[in-house]
Amino acid sequence: MTRDFPSLEALEARCSEYAKPLLRELADHRHFPRLVAKLMEIEGTILRADIERALYEVNTEQSRDD
């Protein structure tokens, strides 16, 4: 992953069991960040809320490390 987008492992560590299988499946795709961004466009889903929270937590942690 790039510095701008967290790794699968970082996201998985913060996501629920509901999101993990889908993230693992998407991780093999070369457009992983773009696919996750597309998932984020789906309003009102548990998956979106879960991934959104995980991204926030990872990015906040990375900001503190900088």
C-alpha positions as CSV (number, residue, x, y, z in Angstrom):
1,M,0.0,0.0,0.0
2,T,1.0,3.6,-0.4
3,R,1.7,5.9,2.5
4,D,-1.6,7.6,1.7
5,F,-3.7,4.4,2.0
6,P,-3.5,1.9,4.8
7,S,-2.6,-1.7,4.3
8,L,-5.1,-4.5,4.5
9,E,-3.7,-5.6,7.8
10,A,-4.2,-2.1,9.3
11,L,-7.8,-2.0,8.1
12,E,-8.5,-5.6,9.2
13,A,-7.3,-5.0,12.7
14,R,-9.9,-2.3,13.2
15,C,-12.9,-3.7,11.2
16,S,-15.6,-6.1,12.4
17,E,-15.8,-9.7,11.3
18,Y,-18.5,-8.6,8.9
19,A,-16.0,-6.5,6.8
20,K,-12.9,-8.7,6.9
21,P,-13.8,-11.3,4.3
22,L,-14.7,-8.6,1.7
23,L,-11.5,-6.6,2.5
24,R,-9.4,-9.8,2.0
25,E,-11.0,-10.5,-1.3
26,L,-10.5,-7.0,-2.5
27,A,-6.9,-6.8,-1.3
28,D,-5.7,-9.1,-4.1
29,H,-6.9,-6.6,-6.7
30,R,-4.5,-4.0,-7.9
31,H,-7.0,-1.3,-7.4
32,F,-7.6,-2.0,-3.7
33,P,-7.8,1.7,-2.6
34,R,-10.1,2.6,-5.4
35,L,-12.4,-0.4,-4.6
36,V,-12.6,0.5,-1.0
37,A,-13.4,4.1,-2.0
38,K,-16.3,2.8,-4.1
39,L,-17.6,0.9,-1.1
40,M,-17.5,4.2,0.9
41,E,-19.9,5.7,-1.7
42,I,-22.7,3.3,-0.6
43,E,-24.8,5.3,1.8
44,G,-26.2,3.8,5.0
45,T,-24.5,0.4,5.1
46,I,-22.9,-1.2,8.1
47,L,-19.9,-2.0,5.9
48,R,-19.4,1.6,5.0
49,A,-19.6,2.7,8.6
50,D,-17.2,0.0,9.6
51,I,-14.6,0.8,7.0
52,E,-15.0,4.5,7.5
53,R,-14.2,4.1,11.2
54,A,-11.2,1.9,10.5
55,L,-9.8,4.3,8.0
56,Y,-10.2,7.2,10.4
57,E,-8.4,5.2,13.2
58,V,-5.5,4.2,10.9
59,N,-5.1,7.7,9.6
60,T,-5.2,9.2,13.0
61,E,-2.6,6.8,14.2
62,Q,-0.4,7.5,11.2
63,S,-0.7,11.3,11.9
64,R,0.5,10.8,15.4
65,D,3.5,8.8,14.2
66,D,4.6,11.6,11.8
